[in-house]
Short mmCIF file of C-alpha atoms and ligand atoms in Angstrom, two decimals:
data_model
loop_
_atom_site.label_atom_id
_atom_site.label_comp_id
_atom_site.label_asym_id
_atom_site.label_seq_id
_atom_site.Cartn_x
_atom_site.Cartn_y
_atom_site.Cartn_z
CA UNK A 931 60.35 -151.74 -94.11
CA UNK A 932 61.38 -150.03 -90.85
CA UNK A 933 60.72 -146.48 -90.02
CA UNK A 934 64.21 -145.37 -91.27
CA UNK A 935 63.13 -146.97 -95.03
CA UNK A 936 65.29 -150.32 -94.57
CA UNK A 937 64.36 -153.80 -95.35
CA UNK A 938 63.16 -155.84 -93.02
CA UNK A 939 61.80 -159.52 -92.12
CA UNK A 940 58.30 -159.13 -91.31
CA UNK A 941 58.27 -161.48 -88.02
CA UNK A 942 59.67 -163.48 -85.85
CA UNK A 943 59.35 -166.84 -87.71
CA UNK A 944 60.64 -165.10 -90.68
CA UNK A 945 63.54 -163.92 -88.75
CA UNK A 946 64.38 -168.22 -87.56
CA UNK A 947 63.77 -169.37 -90.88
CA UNK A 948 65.93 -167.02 -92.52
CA UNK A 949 68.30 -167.49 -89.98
CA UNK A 950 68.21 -171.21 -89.87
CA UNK A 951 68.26 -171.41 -93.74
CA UNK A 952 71.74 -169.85 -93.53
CA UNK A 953 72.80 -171.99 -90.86
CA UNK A 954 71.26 -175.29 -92.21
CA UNK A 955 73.15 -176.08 -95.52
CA UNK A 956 76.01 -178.48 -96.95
CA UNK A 957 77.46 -178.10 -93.81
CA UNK A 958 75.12 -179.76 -91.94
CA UNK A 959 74.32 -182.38 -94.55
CA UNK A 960 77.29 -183.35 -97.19
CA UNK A 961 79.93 -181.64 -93.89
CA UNK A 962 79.05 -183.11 -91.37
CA UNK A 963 78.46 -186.20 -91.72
CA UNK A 964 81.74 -187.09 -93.31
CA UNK A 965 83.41 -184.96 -90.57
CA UNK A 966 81.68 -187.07 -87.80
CA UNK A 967 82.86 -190.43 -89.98
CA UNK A 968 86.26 -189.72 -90.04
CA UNK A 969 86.61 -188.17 -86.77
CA UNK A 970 85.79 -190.32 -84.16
CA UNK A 971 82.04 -190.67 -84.24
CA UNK A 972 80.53 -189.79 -81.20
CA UNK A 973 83.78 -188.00 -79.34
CA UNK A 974 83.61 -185.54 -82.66
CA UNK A 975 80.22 -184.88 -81.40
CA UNK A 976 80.71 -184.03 -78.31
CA UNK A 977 83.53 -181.57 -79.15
CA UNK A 978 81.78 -180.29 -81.60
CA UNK A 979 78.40 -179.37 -79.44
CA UNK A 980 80.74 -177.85 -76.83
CA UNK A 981 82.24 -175.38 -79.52
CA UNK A 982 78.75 -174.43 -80.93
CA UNK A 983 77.04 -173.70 -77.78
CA UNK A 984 80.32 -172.23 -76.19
CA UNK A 985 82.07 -170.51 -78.87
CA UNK A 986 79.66 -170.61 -81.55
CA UNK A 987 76.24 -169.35 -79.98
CA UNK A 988 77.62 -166.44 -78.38
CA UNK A 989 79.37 -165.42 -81.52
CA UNK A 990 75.65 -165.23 -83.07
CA UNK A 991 74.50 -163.62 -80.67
CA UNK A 992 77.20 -160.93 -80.79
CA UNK A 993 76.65 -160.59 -85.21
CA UNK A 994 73.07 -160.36 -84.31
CA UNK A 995 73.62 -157.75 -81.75
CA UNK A 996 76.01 -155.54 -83.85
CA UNK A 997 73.58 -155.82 -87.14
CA UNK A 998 70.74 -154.70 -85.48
CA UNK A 999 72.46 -151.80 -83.14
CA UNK A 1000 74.09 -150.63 -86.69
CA UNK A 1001 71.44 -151.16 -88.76
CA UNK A 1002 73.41 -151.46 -91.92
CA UNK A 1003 75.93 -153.86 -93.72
CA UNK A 1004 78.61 -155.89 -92.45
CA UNK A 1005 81.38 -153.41 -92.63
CA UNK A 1006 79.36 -150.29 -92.17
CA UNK A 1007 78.48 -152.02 -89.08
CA UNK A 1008 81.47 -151.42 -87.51
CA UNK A 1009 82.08 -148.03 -88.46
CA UNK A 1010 78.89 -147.34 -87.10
CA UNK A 1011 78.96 -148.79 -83.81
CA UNK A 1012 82.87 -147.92 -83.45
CA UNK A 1013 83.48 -144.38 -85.90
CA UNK A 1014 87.03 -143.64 -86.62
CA UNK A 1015 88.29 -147.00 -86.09
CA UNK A 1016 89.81 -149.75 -88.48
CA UNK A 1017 87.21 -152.70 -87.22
CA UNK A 1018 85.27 -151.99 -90.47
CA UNK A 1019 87.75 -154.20 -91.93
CA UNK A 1020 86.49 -157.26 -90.04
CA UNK A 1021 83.60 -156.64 -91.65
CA UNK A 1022 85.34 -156.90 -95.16
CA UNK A 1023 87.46 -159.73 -94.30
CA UNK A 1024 83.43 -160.89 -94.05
CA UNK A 1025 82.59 -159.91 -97.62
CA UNK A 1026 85.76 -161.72 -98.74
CA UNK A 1027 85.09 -164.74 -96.89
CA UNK A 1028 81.78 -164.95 -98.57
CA UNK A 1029 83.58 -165.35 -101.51
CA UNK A 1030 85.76 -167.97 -101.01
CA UNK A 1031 83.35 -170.13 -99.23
CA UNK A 1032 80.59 -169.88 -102.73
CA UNK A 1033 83.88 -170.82 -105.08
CA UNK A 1034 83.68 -174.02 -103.34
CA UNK A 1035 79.78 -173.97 -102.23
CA UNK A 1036 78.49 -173.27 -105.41
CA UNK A 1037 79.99 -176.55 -106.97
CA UNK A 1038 79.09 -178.77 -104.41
CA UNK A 1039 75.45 -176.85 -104.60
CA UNK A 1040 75.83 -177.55 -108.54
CA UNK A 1041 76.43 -181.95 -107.63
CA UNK A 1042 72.95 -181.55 -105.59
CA UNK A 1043 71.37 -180.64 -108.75
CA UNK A 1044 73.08 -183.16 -110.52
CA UNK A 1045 72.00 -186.09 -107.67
CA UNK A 1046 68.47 -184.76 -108.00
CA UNK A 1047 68.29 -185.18 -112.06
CA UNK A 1048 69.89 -188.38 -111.85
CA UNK A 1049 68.18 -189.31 -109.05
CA UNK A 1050 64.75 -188.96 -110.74
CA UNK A 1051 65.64 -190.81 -114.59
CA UNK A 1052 66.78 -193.49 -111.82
CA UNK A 1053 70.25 -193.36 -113.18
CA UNK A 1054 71.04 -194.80 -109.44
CA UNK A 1055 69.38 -198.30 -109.96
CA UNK A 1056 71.15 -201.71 -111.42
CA UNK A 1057 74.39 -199.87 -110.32
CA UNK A 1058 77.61 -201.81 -108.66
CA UNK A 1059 79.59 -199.85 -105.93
CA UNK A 1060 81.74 -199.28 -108.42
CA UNK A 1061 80.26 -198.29 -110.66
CA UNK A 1062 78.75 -195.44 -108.38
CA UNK A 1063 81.71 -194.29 -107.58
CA UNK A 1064 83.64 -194.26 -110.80
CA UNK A 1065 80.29 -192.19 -112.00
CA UNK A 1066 81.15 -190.01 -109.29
CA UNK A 1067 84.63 -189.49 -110.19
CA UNK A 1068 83.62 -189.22 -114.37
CA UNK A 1069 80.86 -186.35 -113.40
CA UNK A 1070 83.12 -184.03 -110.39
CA UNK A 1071 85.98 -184.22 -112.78
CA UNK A 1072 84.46 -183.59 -116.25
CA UNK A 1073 85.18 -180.16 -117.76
CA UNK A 1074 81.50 -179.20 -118.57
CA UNK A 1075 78.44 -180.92 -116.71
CA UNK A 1076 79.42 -179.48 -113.17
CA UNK A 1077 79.96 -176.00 -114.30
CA UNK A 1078 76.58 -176.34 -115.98
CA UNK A 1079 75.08 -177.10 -113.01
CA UNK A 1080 76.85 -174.49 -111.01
CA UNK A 1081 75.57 -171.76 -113.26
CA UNK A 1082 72.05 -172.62 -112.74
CA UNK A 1083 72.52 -172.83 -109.06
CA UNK A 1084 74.35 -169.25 -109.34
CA UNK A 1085 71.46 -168.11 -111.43
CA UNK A 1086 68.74 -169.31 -108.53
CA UNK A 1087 70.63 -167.91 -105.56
CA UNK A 1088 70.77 -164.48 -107.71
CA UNK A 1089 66.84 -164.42 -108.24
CA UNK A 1090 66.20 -164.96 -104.70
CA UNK A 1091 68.46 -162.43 -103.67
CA UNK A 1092 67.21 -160.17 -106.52
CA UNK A 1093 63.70 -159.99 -105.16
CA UNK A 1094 65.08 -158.60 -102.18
CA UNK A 1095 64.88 -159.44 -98.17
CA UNK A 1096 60.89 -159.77 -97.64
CA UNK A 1097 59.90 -160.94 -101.07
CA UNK A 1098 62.95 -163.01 -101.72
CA UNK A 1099 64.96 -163.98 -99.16
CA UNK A 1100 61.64 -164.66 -96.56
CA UNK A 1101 59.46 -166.08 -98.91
CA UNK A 1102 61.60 -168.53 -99.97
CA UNK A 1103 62.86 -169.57 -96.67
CA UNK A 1104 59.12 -169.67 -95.17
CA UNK A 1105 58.98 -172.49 -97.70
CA UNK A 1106 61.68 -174.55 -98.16
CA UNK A 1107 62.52 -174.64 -94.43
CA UNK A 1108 59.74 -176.51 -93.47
CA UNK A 1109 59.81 -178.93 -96.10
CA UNK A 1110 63.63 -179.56 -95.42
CA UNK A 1111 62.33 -180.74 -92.05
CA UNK A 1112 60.10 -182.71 -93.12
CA UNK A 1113 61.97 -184.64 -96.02
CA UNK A 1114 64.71 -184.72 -93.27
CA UNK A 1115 62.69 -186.51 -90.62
CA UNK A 1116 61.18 -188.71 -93.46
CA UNK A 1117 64.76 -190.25 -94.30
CA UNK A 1118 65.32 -190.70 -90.61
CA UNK A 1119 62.42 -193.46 -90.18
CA UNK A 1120 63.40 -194.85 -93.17
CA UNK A 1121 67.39 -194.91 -92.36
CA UNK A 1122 66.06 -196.15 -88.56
CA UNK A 1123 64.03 -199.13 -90.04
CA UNK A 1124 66.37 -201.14 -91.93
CA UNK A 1125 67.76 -203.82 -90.66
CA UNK A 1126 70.70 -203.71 -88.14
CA UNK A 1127 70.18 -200.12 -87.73
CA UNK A 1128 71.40 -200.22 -84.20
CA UNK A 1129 74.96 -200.77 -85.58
CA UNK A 1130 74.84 -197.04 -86.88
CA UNK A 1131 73.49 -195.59 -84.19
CA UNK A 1132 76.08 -197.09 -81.40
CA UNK A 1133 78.86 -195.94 -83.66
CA UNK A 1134 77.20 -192.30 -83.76
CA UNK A 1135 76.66 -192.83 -79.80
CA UNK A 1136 79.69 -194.67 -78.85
CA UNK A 1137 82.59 -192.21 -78.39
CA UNK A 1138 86.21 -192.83 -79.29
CA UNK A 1139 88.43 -190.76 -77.72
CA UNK A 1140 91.58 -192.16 -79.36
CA UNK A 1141 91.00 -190.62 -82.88
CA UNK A 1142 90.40 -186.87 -81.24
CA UNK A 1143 94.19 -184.98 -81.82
CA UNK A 1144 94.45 -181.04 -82.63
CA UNK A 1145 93.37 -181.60 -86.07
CA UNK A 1146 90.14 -182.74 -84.91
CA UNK A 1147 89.47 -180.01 -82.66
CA UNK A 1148 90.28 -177.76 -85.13
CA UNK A 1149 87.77 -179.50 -87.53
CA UNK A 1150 85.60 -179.04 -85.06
CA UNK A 1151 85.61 -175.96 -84.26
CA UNK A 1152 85.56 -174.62 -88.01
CA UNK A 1153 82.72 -177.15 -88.87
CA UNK A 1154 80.54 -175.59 -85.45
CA UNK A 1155 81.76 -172.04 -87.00
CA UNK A 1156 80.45 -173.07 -90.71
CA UNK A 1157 77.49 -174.33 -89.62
CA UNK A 1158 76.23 -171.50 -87.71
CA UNK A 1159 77.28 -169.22 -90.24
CA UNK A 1160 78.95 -167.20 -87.85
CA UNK A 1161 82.54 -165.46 -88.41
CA UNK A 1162 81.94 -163.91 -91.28
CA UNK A 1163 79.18 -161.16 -90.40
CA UNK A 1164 76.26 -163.06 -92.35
CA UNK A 1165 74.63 -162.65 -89.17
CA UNK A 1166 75.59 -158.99 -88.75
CA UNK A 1167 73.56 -158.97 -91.90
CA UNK A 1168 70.88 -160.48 -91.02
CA UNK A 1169 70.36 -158.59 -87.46
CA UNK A 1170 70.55 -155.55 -89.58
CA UNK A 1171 66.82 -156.86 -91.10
CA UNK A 1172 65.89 -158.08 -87.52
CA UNK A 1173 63.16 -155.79 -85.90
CA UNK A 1174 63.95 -153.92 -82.51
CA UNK A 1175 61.12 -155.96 -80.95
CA UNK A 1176 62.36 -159.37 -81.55
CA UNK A 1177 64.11 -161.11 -78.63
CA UNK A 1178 67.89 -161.63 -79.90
CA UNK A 1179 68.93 -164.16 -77.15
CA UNK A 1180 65.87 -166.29 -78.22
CA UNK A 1181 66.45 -166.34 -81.86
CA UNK A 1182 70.59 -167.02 -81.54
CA UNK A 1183 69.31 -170.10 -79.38
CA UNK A 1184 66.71 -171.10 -81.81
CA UNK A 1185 69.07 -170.88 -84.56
CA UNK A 1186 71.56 -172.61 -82.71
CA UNK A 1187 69.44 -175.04 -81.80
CA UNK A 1188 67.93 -176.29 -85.45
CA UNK A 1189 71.31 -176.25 -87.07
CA UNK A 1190 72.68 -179.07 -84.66
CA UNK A 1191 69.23 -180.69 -84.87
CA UNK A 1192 69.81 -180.83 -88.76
CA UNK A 1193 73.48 -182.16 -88.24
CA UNK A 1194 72.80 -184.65 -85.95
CA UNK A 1195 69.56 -186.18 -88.10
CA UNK A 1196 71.22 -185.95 -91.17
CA UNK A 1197 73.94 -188.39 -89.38
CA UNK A 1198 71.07 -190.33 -88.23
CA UNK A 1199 69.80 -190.52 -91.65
CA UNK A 1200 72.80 -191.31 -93.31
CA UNK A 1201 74.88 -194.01 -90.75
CA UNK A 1202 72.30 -196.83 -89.68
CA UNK A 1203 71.79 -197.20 -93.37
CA UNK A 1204 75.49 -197.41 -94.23
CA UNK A 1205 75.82 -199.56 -91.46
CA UNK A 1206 73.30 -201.77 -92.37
CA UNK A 1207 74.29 -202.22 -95.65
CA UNK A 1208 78.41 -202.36 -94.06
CA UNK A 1209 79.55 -199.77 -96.02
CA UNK A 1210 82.81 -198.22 -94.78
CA UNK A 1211 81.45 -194.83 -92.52
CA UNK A 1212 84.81 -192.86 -92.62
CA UNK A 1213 84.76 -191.68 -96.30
CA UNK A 1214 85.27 -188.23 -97.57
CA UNK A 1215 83.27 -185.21 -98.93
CA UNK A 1216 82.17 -188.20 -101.19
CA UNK A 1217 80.23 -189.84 -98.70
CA UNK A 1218 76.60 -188.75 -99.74
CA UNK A 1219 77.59 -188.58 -103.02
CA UNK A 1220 78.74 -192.28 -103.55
CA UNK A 1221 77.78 -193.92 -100.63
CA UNK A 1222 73.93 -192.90 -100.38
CA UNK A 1223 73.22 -193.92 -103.92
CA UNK A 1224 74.75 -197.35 -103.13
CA UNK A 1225 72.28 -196.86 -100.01
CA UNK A 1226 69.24 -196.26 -102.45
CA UNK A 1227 70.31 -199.05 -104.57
CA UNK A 1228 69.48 -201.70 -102.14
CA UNK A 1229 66.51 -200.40 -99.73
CA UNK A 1230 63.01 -200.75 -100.92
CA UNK A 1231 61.33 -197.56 -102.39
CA UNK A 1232 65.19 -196.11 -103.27
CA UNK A 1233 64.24 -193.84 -106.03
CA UNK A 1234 62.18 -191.85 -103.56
CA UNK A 1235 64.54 -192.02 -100.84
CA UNK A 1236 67.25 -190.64 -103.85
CA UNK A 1237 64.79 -187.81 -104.86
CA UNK A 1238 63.96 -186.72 -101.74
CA UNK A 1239 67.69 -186.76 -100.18
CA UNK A 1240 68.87 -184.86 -103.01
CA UNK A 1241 66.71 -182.36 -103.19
CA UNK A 1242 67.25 -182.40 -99.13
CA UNK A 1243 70.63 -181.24 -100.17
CA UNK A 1244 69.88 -178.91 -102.72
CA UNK A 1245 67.43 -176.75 -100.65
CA UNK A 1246 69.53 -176.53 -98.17
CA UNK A 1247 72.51 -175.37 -100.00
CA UNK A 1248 70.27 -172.64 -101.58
CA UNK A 1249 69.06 -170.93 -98.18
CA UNK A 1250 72.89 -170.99 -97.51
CA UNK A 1251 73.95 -169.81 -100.93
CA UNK A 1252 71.30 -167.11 -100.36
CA UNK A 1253 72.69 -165.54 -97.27
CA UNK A 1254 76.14 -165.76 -98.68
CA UNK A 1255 75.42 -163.73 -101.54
CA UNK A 1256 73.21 -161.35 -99.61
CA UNK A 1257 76.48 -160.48 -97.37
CA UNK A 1258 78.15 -159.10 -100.72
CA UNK A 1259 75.03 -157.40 -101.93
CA UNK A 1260 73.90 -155.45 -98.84
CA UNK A 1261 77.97 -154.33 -98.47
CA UNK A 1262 78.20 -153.30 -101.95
CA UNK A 1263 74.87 -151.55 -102.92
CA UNK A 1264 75.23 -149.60 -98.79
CA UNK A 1265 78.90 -148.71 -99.07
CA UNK A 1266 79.01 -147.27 -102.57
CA UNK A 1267 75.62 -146.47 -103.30
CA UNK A 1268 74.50 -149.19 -106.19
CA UNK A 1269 71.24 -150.08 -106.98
CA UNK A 1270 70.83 -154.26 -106.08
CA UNK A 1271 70.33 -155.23 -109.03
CA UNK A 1272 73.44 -154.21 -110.71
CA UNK A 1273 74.98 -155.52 -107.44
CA UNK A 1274 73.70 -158.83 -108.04
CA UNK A 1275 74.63 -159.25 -111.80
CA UNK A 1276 78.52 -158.05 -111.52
CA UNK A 1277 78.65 -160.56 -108.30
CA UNK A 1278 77.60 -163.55 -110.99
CA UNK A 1279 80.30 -163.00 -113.21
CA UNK A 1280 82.71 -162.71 -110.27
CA UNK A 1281 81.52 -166.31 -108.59
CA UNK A 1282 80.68 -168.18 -111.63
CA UNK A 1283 84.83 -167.42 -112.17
CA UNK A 1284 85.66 -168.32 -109.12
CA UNK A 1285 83.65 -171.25 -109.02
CA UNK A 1286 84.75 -172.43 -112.59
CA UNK A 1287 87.99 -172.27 -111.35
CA UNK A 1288 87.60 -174.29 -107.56
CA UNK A 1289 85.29 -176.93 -110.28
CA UNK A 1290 87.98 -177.38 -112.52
CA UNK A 1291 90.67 -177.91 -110.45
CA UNK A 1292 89.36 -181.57 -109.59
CA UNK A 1293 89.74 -182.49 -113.20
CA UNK A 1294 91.44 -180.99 -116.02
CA UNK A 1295 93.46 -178.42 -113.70
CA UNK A 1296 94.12 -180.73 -110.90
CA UNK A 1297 98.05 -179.83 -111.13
CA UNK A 1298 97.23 -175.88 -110.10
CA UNK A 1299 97.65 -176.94 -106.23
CA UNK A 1300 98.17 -173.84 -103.23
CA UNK A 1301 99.66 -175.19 -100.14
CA UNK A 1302 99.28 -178.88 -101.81
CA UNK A 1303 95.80 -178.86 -102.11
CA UNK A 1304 93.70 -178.58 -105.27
CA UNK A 1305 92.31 -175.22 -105.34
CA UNK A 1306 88.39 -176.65 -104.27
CA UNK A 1307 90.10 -177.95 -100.57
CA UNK A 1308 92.04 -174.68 -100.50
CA UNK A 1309 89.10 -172.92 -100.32
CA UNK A 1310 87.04 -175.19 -98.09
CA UNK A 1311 90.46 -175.12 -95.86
CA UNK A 1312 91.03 -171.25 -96.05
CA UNK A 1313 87.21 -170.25 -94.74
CA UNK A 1314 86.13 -172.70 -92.60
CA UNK A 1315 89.65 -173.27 -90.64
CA UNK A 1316 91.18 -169.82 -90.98
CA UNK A 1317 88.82 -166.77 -91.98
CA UNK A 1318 85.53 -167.90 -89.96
CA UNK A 1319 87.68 -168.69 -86.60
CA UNK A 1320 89.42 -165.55 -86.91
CA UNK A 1321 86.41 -163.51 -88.04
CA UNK A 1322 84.80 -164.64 -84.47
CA UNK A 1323 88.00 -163.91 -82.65
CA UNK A 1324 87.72 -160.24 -83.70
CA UNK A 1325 83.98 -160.25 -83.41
CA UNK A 1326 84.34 -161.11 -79.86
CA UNK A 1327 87.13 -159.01 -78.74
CA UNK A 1328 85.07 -155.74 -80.32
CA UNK A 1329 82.14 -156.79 -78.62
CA UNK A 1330 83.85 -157.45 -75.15
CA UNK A 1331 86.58 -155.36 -74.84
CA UNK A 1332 85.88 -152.55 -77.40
CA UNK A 1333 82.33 -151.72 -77.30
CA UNK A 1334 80.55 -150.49 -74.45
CA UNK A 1335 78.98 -153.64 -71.85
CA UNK A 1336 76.27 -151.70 -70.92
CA UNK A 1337 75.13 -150.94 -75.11
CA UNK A 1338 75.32 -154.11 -75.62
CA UNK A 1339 72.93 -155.05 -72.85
CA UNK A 1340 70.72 -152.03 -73.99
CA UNK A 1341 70.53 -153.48 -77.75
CA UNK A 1342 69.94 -157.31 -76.01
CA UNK A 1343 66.84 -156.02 -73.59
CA UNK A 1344 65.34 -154.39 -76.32
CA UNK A 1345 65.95 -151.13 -74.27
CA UNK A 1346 65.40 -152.42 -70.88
CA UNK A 1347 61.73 -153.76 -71.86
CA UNK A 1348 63.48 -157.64 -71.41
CA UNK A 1349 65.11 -159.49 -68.86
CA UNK A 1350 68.69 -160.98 -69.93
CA UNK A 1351 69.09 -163.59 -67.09
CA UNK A 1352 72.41 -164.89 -68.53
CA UNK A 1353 73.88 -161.63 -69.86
CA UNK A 1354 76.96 -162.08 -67.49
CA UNK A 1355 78.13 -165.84 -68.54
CA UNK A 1356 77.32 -164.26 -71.93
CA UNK A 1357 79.52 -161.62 -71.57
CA UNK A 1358 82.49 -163.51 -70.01
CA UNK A 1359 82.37 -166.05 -72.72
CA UNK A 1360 82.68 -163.40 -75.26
CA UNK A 1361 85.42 -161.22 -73.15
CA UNK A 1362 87.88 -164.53 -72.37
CA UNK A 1363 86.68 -167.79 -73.58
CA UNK A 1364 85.74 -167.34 -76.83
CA UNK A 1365 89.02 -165.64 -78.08
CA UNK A 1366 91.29 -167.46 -75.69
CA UNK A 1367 89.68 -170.88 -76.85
CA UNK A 1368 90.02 -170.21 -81.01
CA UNK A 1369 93.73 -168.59 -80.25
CA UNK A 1370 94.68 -171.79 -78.28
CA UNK A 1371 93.71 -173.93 -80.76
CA UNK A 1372 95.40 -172.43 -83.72
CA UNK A 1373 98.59 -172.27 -81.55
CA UNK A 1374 98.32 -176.04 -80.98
CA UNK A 1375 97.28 -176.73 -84.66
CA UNK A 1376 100.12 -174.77 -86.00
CA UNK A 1377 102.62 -176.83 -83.23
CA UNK A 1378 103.93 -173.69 -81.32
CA UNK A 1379 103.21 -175.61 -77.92
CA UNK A 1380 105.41 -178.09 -79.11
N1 PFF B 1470 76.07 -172.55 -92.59
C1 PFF B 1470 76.15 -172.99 -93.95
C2 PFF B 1470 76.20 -174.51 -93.98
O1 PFF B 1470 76.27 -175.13 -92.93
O2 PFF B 1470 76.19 -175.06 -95.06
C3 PFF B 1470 77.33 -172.38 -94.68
C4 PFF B 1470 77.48 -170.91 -94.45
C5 PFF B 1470 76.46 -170.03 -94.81
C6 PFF B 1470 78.62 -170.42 -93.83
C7 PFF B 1470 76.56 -168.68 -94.55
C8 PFF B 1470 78.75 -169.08 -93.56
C9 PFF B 1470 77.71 -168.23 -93.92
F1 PFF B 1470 77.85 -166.95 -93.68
#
């Protein structure tokens, strides 16, 4: 607790592995990967590394900067920092966005659970390619089994959040971080050591610049966005728990810094062994569900490899999951006074609906499409593409045109106890770049250069 009664993390590690547990998730690990496939390899990369530390970082750095000033939730934030003004409401388009990214997270989080139970009655082994996938296609499409899952992975994100920011939320990222970094670099050897590994790694290093089109930089910039977790005020959240004497500019780059760590290993896990088995690299958002068991299949020691990647994934997703939901609690219990608890319960009914619904429409209500796409991609498309971009457009104009420079270099020195050496490439980042670099891309995705 602080001196004003409010949670808080209780130190600076806490603070990064909190922090990182948002960022590191799916994203990273089921995302990116497929992203990287079907995008160009190595060219995705490097557009992808310029938006996170370009665009991306200094968004963190601004939701860390506004949660901790404000002390309080992501809406209240605003009205805090800014009283009388509408920029509250980027703060709830925040709470919504945390929404629609669990419909979608919550069932992929629900497969992990799946991969890890099959993975350990070695359900994998004696399989075809075929058979893999077909399995794949029987078990995301079946009324029943996925939902099942989802509600248990509901059910774990809502204890964790339950127990509140120290005992919950800290405790359980103190833990599972450093074990997802672990398992992770584990699965690298083992990935690097196979046979014809090289072929992976130059198509992850070798860059082809023909496949990069506005699409792509659009993917890219709402993959960097996802990843961080930045956009949608998770961070605001966060910084509100974030102690006056921690550095800020230190812990954005940390952050920053172990989320595109994950993403790249996780590719470098997952392609020399696809390579060196010649499995086709540019598959979907199946890629780690189909093509990894087919991995585990043929590599010596695969039921290990299965259990541990699986339960790579799961962790992952529930540091993620965590954070998401704690964006809706802390609005709801600040902003009209509920205990968390009650909070936390009405939320569950709310996403295991909305999550039934994103499930189901890859099987039995594959015909409800919005905008063509089944209602699980319209939600994937929606936050990562649309509300996080946008979210860190209006998080960077309030921070660089609407809020004073010289509070936000109070709040980043801690009071004028630290140096900032880069606070002025910071701040010009945040005033021009960052918004005129996510408008320009939107203008060219949508074609109105054309
Ligand atoms: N960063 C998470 C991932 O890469 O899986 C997803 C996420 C978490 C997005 C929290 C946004 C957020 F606020």
């Amino acid at each position: 607790m602080n001196n004003n009664g409010r949670a808080q993390f209780s130190s600076k590690f806490a603070v990064v592995v909190a922090a990182a547990g948002s960022a590191v998730g799916l994203g990273n690990i089921w995302r990116f990967p497929y992203e990287l496939g079907s995008n160009g390899g190595f060219a995705f990369l490097l557009v992808y590394l310029l938006f996170v530390f370009l665009l991306g970082m200094p968004v963190m750095l601004s939701e860390l900067v506004i949660g901790r000033r404000s002390q309080t939730n992501a809406s209240g934030a605003f009205r805090v920092l800014k009283p009388g003004s509408h920029w509250s409401l980027v703060g709830l388009l925040g709470v919504i966005t945390a929404f629609v990214i669990l419909s979608f997270y919550f069932v992929v989080a629900g497969w992990s659970l799946e991969y890890v139970f099959q993975a350990l009655v070695n359900r994998f082994e004696g399989q075809t390619p075929n058979d893999l996938s077909q399995a794949f296609t029987d078990f995301s499409t079946d009324a029943f089994r996925p939902l099942l899952w989802t509600v248990v992975f509901v059910f774990l994100t809502s204890a964790v959040v339950l127990a509140g920011v120290q005992k919950g939320i800290e405790n359980i990222s103190k833990i599972l971080m450093p074990v997802l970094f672990l398992i992770i670099l584990i699965l690298c050897v083992r990935s690097l050591t196979l046979p014809n590994a090289n072929e992976g790694l130059k198509f992850l290093f070798k860059p082809d610049f023909t496949k990069i089109n506005s699409s792509v930089v659009l993917s890219a910039l709402g993959q960097a966005f996802f990843s961080l977790s930045v956009g949608m005020s998770c961070l605001i959240t966060y910084g509100s728990y974030v102690s006056k004497k921690n550095n800020l500019v230190h812990t954005a780059f940390e952050v920053t810094a172990l989320d595109t760590l994950v993403s790249v290993l996780a590719a470098v896990a997952i392609f020399p062994a696809v390579f060196s088995l010649e499995i086709n690299p540019a598959q979907g958002p199946e890629l780690v569900f189909i093509t990894l068991p087919n991995v585990f299949t043929q590599i010596p020691g695969g039921y290990v490899w299965a259990v541990l990647f699986f339960l790579l994934l799961a962790v992952a997703a529930l540091t993620s999951t965590i954070s998401l939901l704690e964006v809706i609690t802390a609005y709801v219990t600040e902003e009209f006074k509920l205990k968390r608890r009650t909070v936390v319960l009405s939320s569950i009914v709310i996403l295991v609906f909305c999550a039934t619904l994103s499930s189901l429409s890859l099987g039995v209500w594959s015909d409800l499409q919005l905008f063509g796409m089944s209602l699980f991609d319209f939600f994937d498309y929606l936050s990562s593409k649309i509300l996080l971009p946008v979210g860190g457009l209006f998080i960077s104009v309030f921070l660089g045109w609407f809020y004073p420079r010289k509070e936000t270099l109070d709040e980043l020195s801690n009071g004028g106890k630290l140096s900032v050496p880069l606070f002025n490439i910071y701040f010009f980042l945040l005033r021009y770049i960052v918004p005129v670099a996510i408008a320009l891309i939107f203008i060219n995705e949508l074609g109105l250069t054309k």
